[in-house]
Amino acid sequence: MKIYTRRGDTGETALFGGGRTSKDDTRVEAYGTVDELNAAIGNASVHVTLAATRERLALLQSDLFAIGAHLATPPPRTGRKPPALPELPAGRAAAMETWIDEAMEAAPPLRSFILPAGSPGAGGLHLARAVCRRAERRVVTLARAEPVDPVIIRHLNRLSDYLFAAARLENLECGHPDREWSGDP
């Protein structure tokens, strides 16, 4: 099977469920940034030393595929049946809150802002967190113009918090103290 179709050579792409739109459309920006986040998490996971974190990241990557499918699907046109979509991870935000609490309880108390640094795994998680925040902004922009399931925004908001907490835990595991921001140049 060839992976190129040449149908996107004019700057348009197909949407799930039918229709085409510009590749810089708000919807494409939203699901494209979620895809970038998925790749950033995959990259971080190869550097993470904690098995439980790697397992959670794999689960979260699967969640992001479901979220991307929903974002790539505009509301159906009148008279058209919506396509079958994977279930959104509605309960995952609560699970992530538990993971966040566990990580933050294990790490030293926060006394100031933490710079994104440390071990290779923590660095990758911090980068994924920044991409996650951008994905969240893109989805919020889309939600101002079109319906977006609130589960998606909640998931991305909690995910960025989890990635921060996981980065702190990874640094702790690797013996890299968090680098606190001092405000001094």
PDB file of C-alpha atoms in Angstrom:
ATOM      1  CA  MET A   1       0.000   0.000   0.000  1.00  0.00           C
ATOM      2  CA  LYS A   2       1.323   3.425  -0.909  1.00  0.00           C
ATOM      3  CA  ILE A   3       1.156   6.040   1.823  1.00  0.00           C
ATOM      4  CA  TYR A   4       0.998   8.999  -0.527  1.00  0.00           C
ATOM      5  CA  THR A   5      -2.192   9.906  -2.354  1.00  0.00           C
ATOM      6  CA  ARG A   6      -1.274  13.245  -3.948  1.00  0.00           C
ATOM      7  CA  ARG A   7      -4.718  14.532  -2.891  1.00  0.00           C
ATOM      8  CA  GLY A   8      -3.080  16.892  -0.379  1.00  0.00           C
ATOM      9  CA  ASP A   9      -0.755  18.491  -2.907  1.00  0.00           C
ATOM     10  CA  THR A  10      -3.046  21.514  -3.217  1.00  0.00           C
ATOM     11  CA  GLY A  11      -2.991  22.276   0.519  1.00  0.00           C
ATOM     12  CA  GLU A  12      -6.208  20.508   1.443  1.00  0.00           C
ATOM     13  CA  THR A  13      -6.859  17.373   3.461  1.00  0.00           C
ATOM     14  CA  ALA A  14      -9.758  14.984   3.990  1.00  0.00           C
ATOM     15  CA  LEU A  15     -11.732  14.978   7.207  1.00  0.00           C
ATOM     16  CA  PHE A  16     -13.005  11.847   8.907  1.00  0.00           C
ATOM     17  CA  GLY A  17     -16.643  11.386   7.986  1.00  0.00           C
ATOM     18  CA  GLY A  18     -16.327  13.242   4.705  1.00  0.00           C
ATOM     19  CA  GLY A  19     -15.395  16.602   3.337  1.00  0.00           C
ATOM     20  CA  ARG A  20     -12.126  18.396   2.722  1.00  0.00           C
ATOM     21  CA  THR A  21     -10.577  21.461   4.295  1.00  0.00           C
ATOM     22  CA  SER A  22      -7.426  23.548   4.197  1.00  0.00           C
ATOM     23  CA  LYS A  23      -4.437  22.076   5.988  1.00  0.00           C
ATOM     24  CA  ASP A  24      -4.230  25.234   8.116  1.00  0.00           C
ATOM     25  CA  ASP A  25      -7.880  24.991   9.203  1.00  0.00           C
ATOM     26  CA  THR A  26      -8.495  25.329  12.956  1.00  0.00           C
ATOM     27  CA  ARG A  27      -9.675  21.717  13.141  1.00  0.00           C
ATOM     28  CA  VAL A  28      -6.545  20.424  11.386  1.00  0.00           C
ATOM     29  CA  GLU A  29      -4.358  22.552  13.676  1.00  0.00           C
ATOM     30  CA  ALA A  30      -6.087  20.995  16.699  1.00  0.00           C
ATOM     31  CA  TYR A  31      -5.791  17.338  15.722  1.00  0.00           C
ATOM     32  CA  GLY A  32      -2.371  17.899  14.152  1.00  0.00           C
ATOM     33  CA  THR A  33      -1.027  19.287  17.411  1.00  0.00           C
ATOM     34  CA  VAL A  34      -2.542  16.342  19.298  1.00  0.00           C
ATOM     35  CA  ASP A  35      -0.668  14.080  16.854  1.00  0.00           C
ATOM     36  CA  GLU A  36       2.543  16.032  17.548  1.00  0.00           C
ATOM     37  CA  LEU A  37       1.905  15.571  21.273  1.00  0.00           C
ATOM     38  CA  ASN A  38       1.516  11.836  20.727  1.00  0.00           C
ATOM     39  CA  ALA A  39       4.892  11.743  18.964  1.00  0.00           C
ATOM     40  CA  ALA A  40       6.519  13.801  21.746  1.00  0.00           C
ATOM     41  CA  ILE A  41       5.186  11.375  24.361  1.00  0.00           C
ATOM     42  CA  GLY A  42       6.443   8.427  22.314  1.00  0.00           C
ATOM     43  CA  ASN A  43       9.861  10.032  22.119  1.00  0.00           C
ATOM     44  CA  ALA A  44       9.915  10.780  25.859  1.00  0.00           C
ATOM     45  CA  SER A  45       8.871   7.234  26.724  1.00  0.00           C
ATOM     46  CA  VAL A  46      12.031   5.703  25.242  1.00  0.00           C
ATOM     47  CA  HIS A  47      14.081   7.739  27.735  1.00  0.00           C
ATOM     48  CA  VAL A  48      11.909   7.216  30.816  1.00  0.00           C
ATOM     49  CA  THR A  49      13.389   4.783  33.344  1.00  0.00           C
ATOM     50  CA  LEU A  50      10.252   4.076  35.400  1.00  0.00           C
ATOM     51  CA  ALA A  51       8.244   1.135  34.027  1.00  0.00           C
ATOM     52  CA  ALA A  52       4.951   2.399  35.491  1.00  0.00           C
ATOM     53  CA  THR A  53       5.408   5.760  33.752  1.00  0.00           C
ATOM     54  CA  ARG A  54       6.181   4.061  30.420  1.00  0.00           C
ATOM     55  CA  GLU A  55       3.020   1.939  30.761  1.00  0.00           C
ATOM     56  CA  ARG A  56       0.930   4.999  31.532  1.00  0.00           C
ATOM     57  CA  LEU A  57       2.418   6.900  28.602  1.00  0.00           C
ATOM     58  CA  ALA A  58       1.493   4.037  26.238  1.00  0.00           C
ATOM     59  CA  LEU A  59      -2.069   4.153  27.534  1.00  0.00           C
ATOM     60  CA  LEU A  60      -2.181   7.927  27.118  1.00  0.00           C
ATOM     61  CA  GLN A  61      -0.885   7.638  23.552  1.00  0.00           C
ATOM     62  CA  SER A  62      -3.823   5.378  22.743  1.00  0.00           C
ATOM     63  CA  ASP A  63      -6.148   7.957  24.312  1.00  0.00           C
ATOM     64  CA  LEU A  64      -4.659  10.633  22.069  1.00  0.00           C
ATOM     65  CA  PHE A  65      -5.491   8.572  18.963  1.00  0.00           C
ATOM     66  CA  ALA A  66      -9.139   8.473  20.057  1.00  0.00           C
ATOM     67  CA  ILE A  67      -9.071  12.210  20.773  1.00  0.00           C
ATOM     68  CA  GLY A  68      -7.499  12.876  17.371  1.00  0.00           C
ATOM     69  CA  ALA A  69     -10.234  10.875  15.639  1.00  0.00           C
ATOM     70  CA  HIS A  70     -12.910  12.943  17.355  1.00  0.00           C
ATOM     71  CA  LEU A  71     -11.171  16.204  16.504  1.00  0.00           C
ATOM     72  CA  ALA A  72     -10.761  15.137  12.865  1.00  0.00           C
ATOM     73  CA  THR A  73     -14.520  14.557  12.576  1.00  0.00           C
ATOM     74  CA  PRO A  74     -16.689  17.601  11.953  1.00  0.00           C
ATOM     75  CA  PRO A  75     -20.373  17.462  12.841  1.00  0.00           C
ATOM     76  CA  PRO A  76     -22.178  15.395  10.193  1.00  0.00           C
ATOM     77  CA  ARG A  77     -23.878  17.230   7.371  1.00  0.00           C
ATOM     78  CA  THR A  78     -27.647  17.212   7.362  1.00  0.00           C
ATOM     79  CA  GLY A  79     -28.936  13.794   6.429  1.00  0.00           C
ATOM     80  CA  ARG A  80     -25.581  12.059   6.921  1.00  0.00           C
ATOM     81  CA  LYS A  81     -24.881   9.484   9.582  1.00  0.00           C
ATOM     82  CA  PRO A  82     -21.812  10.250  11.743  1.00  0.00           C
ATOM     83  CA  PRO A  83     -18.919   7.803  11.370  1.00  0.00           C
ATOM     84  CA  ALA A  84     -18.140   5.305  14.104  1.00  0.00           C
ATOM     85  CA  LEU A  85     -15.566   6.790  16.458  1.00  0.00           C
ATOM     86  CA  PRO A  86     -13.491   5.247  19.242  1.00  0.00           C
ATOM     87  CA  GLU A  87     -14.728   5.953  22.738  1.00  0.00           C
ATOM     88  CA  LEU A  88     -13.252   9.001  24.436  1.00  0.00           C
ATOM     89  CA  PRO A  89     -11.273   8.301  27.633  1.00  0.00           C
ATOM     90  CA  ALA A  90     -13.822  10.000  29.924  1.00  0.00           C
ATOM     91  CA  GLY A  91     -12.464   8.456  33.137  1.00  0.00           C
ATOM     92  CA  ARG A  92      -8.804   9.017  32.421  1.00  0.00           C
ATOM     93  CA  ALA A  93      -8.679  12.510  33.947  1.00  0.00           C
ATOM     94  CA  ALA A  94      -9.533  11.010  37.342  1.00  0.00           C
ATOM     95  CA  ALA A  95      -6.870   8.323  36.901  1.00  0.00           C
ATOM     96  CA  MET A  96      -4.312  10.990  35.984  1.00  0.00           C
ATOM     97  CA  GLU A  97      -5.197  12.927  39.144  1.00  0.00           C
ATOM     98  CA  THR A  98      -4.256   9.844  41.163  1.00  0.00           C
ATOM     99  CA  TRP A  99      -0.994   9.473  39.236  1.00  0.00           C
ATOM    100  CA  ILE A 100      -0.228  13.180  39.736  1.00  0.00           C
ATOM    101  CA  ASP A 101      -0.877  12.965  43.484  1.00  0.00           C
ATOM    102  CA  GLU A 102       1.383   9.897  43.790  1.00  0.00           C
ATOM    103  CA  ALA A 103       4.229  11.594  41.911  1.00  0.00           C
ATOM    104  CA  MET A 104       3.942  14.889  43.762  1.00  0.00           C
ATOM    105  CA  GLU A 105       3.877  13.117  47.140  1.00  0.00           C
ATOM    106  CA  ALA A 106       7.088  11.263  46.251  1.00  0.00           C
ATOM    107  CA  ALA A 107       8.911  14.383  44.992  1.00  0.00           C
ATOM    108  CA  PRO A 108      10.206  17.176  47.221  1.00  0.00           C
ATOM    109  CA  PRO A 109       7.665  19.948  47.914  1.00  0.00           C
ATOM    110  CA  LEU A 110       7.461  22.700  45.314  1.00  0.00           C
ATOM    111  CA  ARG A 111       9.011  25.932  46.584  1.00  0.00           C
ATOM    112  CA  SER A 112       9.371  27.768  43.273  1.00  0.00           C
ATOM    113  CA  PHE A 113       8.933  27.321  39.550  1.00  0.00           C
ATOM    114  CA  ILE A 114      10.761  24.336  38.077  1.00  0.00           C
ATOM    115  CA  LEU A 115      12.850  24.731  34.940  1.00  0.00           C
ATOM    116  CA  PRO A 116      12.313  22.050  32.298  1.00  0.00           C
ATOM    117  CA  ALA A 117      15.559  20.140  32.752  1.00  0.00           C
ATOM    118  CA  GLY A 118      17.139  17.079  34.287  1.00  0.00           C
ATOM    119  CA  SER A 119      17.471  13.535  33.056  1.00  0.00           C
ATOM    120  CA  PRO A 120      16.787  12.624  29.409  1.00  0.00           C
ATOM    121  CA  GLY A 121      13.416  11.135  30.379  1.00  0.00           C
ATOM    122  CA  ALA A 122      12.405  14.191  32.397  1.00  0.00           C
ATOM    123  CA  GLY A 123      13.530  16.503  29.608  1.00  0.00           C
ATOM    124  CA  GLY A 124      11.366  14.597  27.145  1.00  0.00           C
ATOM    125  CA  LEU A 125       8.392  14.713  29.495  1.00  0.00           C
ATOM    126  CA  HIS A 126       8.802  18.472  29.976  1.00  0.00           C
ATOM    127  CA  LEU A 127       8.896  18.957  26.204  1.00  0.00           C
ATOM    128  CA  ALA A 128       5.773  16.799  25.811  1.00  0.00           C
ATOM    129  CA  ARG A 129       4.109  18.933  28.520  1.00  0.00           C
ATOM    130  CA  ALA A 130       4.790  22.100  26.539  1.00  0.00           C
ATOM    131  CA  VAL A 131       3.388  20.512  23.359  1.00  0.00           C
ATOM    132  CA  CYS A 132       0.370  19.371  25.394  1.00  0.00           C
ATOM    133  CA  ARG A 133      -0.319  22.947  26.491  1.00  0.00           C
ATOM    134  CA  ARG A 134      -0.193  24.060  22.852  1.00  0.00           C
ATOM    135  CA  ALA A 135      -2.547  21.241  21.849  1.00  0.00           C
ATOM    136  CA  GLU A 136      -4.934  22.359  24.573  1.00  0.00           C
ATOM    137  CA  ARG A 137      -4.841  25.939  23.241  1.00  0.00           C
ATOM    138  CA  ARG A 138      -5.548  24.726  19.694  1.00  0.00           C
ATOM    139  CA  VAL A 139      -8.495  22.624  20.879  1.00  0.00           C
ATOM    140  CA  VAL A 140      -9.911  25.547  22.879  1.00  0.00           C
ATOM    141  CA  THR A 141      -9.676  27.697  19.756  1.00  0.00           C
ATOM    142  CA  LEU A 142     -11.591  25.050  17.812  1.00  0.00           C
ATOM    143  CA  ALA A 143     -14.172  24.790  20.618  1.00  0.00           C
ATOM    144  CA  ARG A 144     -14.954  28.504  20.266  1.00  0.00           C
ATOM    145  CA  ALA A 145     -16.020  27.884  16.666  1.00  0.00           C
ATOM    146  CA  GLU A 146     -17.406  24.332  16.677  1.00  0.00           C
ATOM    147  CA  PRO A 147     -18.636  21.761  19.184  1.00  0.00           C
ATOM    148  CA  VAL A 148     -15.848  19.905  21.003  1.00  0.00           C
ATOM    149  CA  ASP A 149     -16.546  17.309  23.673  1.00  0.00           C
ATOM    150  CA  PRO A 150     -15.446  18.794  27.036  1.00  0.00           C
ATOM    151  CA  VAL A 151     -13.806  15.451  27.870  1.00  0.00           C
ATOM    152  CA  ILE A 152     -11.099  16.335  25.342  1.00  0.00           C
ATOM    153  CA  ILE A 153     -10.195  19.680  26.919  1.00  0.00           C
ATOM    154  CA  ARG A 154     -10.278  18.221  30.441  1.00  0.00           C
ATOM    155  CA  HIS A 155      -8.068  15.316  29.307  1.00  0.00           C
ATOM    156  CA  LEU A 156      -5.448  17.609  27.762  1.00  0.00           C
ATOM    157  CA  ASN A 157      -5.445  19.916  30.782  1.00  0.00           C
ATOM    158  CA  ARG A 158      -4.892  17.023  33.170  1.00  0.00           C
ATOM    159  CA  LEU A 159      -2.360  15.400  30.841  1.00  0.00           C
ATOM    160  CA  SER A 160      -0.078  18.438  30.936  1.00  0.00           C
ATOM    161  CA  ASP A 161      -0.196  18.327  34.742  1.00  0.00           C
ATOM    162  CA  TYR A 162       0.586  14.610  34.691  1.00  0.00           C
ATOM    163  CA  LEU A 163       3.552  15.118  32.352  1.00  0.00           C
ATOM    164  CA  PHE A 164       4.955  17.759  34.750  1.00  0.00           C
ATOM    165  CA  ALA A 165       4.526  15.457  37.752  1.00  0.00           C
ATOM    166  CA  ALA A 166       5.988  12.498  35.851  1.00  0.00           C
ATOM    167  CA  ALA A 167       9.027  14.609  34.883  1.00  0.00           C
ATOM    168  CA  ARG A 168       9.622  15.459  38.538  1.00  0.00           C
ATOM    169  CA  LEU A 169       9.297  11.781  39.492  1.00  0.00           C
ATOM    170  CA  GLU A 170      11.674  10.767  36.705  1.00  0.00           C
ATOM    171  CA  ASN A 171      14.276  13.277  37.901  1.00  0.00           C
ATOM    172  CA  LEU A 172      13.909  11.949  41.437  1.00  0.00           C
ATOM    173  CA  GLU A 173      14.381   8.357  40.228  1.00  0.00           C
ATOM    174  CA  CYS A 174      17.485   9.321  38.243  1.00  0.00           C
ATOM    175  CA  GLY A 175      19.063  11.375  41.028  1.00  0.00           C
ATOM    176  CA  HIS A 176      18.631  14.697  39.227  1.00  0.00           C
ATOM    177  CA  PRO A 177      17.252  17.346  41.564  1.00  0.00           C
ATOM    178  CA  ASP A 178      14.701  19.672  40.002  1.00  0.00           C
ATOM    179  CA  ARG A 179      16.257  22.906  38.775  1.00  0.00           C
ATOM    180  CA  GLU A 180      14.394  25.698  40.491  1.00  0.00           C
ATOM    181  CA  TRP A 181      14.013  29.046  38.793  1.00  0.00           C
ATOM    182  CA  SER A 182      15.652  31.744  40.886  1.00  0.00           C
ATOM    183  CA  GLY A 183      14.682  34.775  38.805  1.00  0.00           C
ATOM    184  CA  ASP A 184      18.308  35.873  38.631  1.00  0.00           C
ATOM    185  CA  PRO A 185      19.773  36.387  35.166  1.00  0.00           C
TER     186      PRO A 185
END
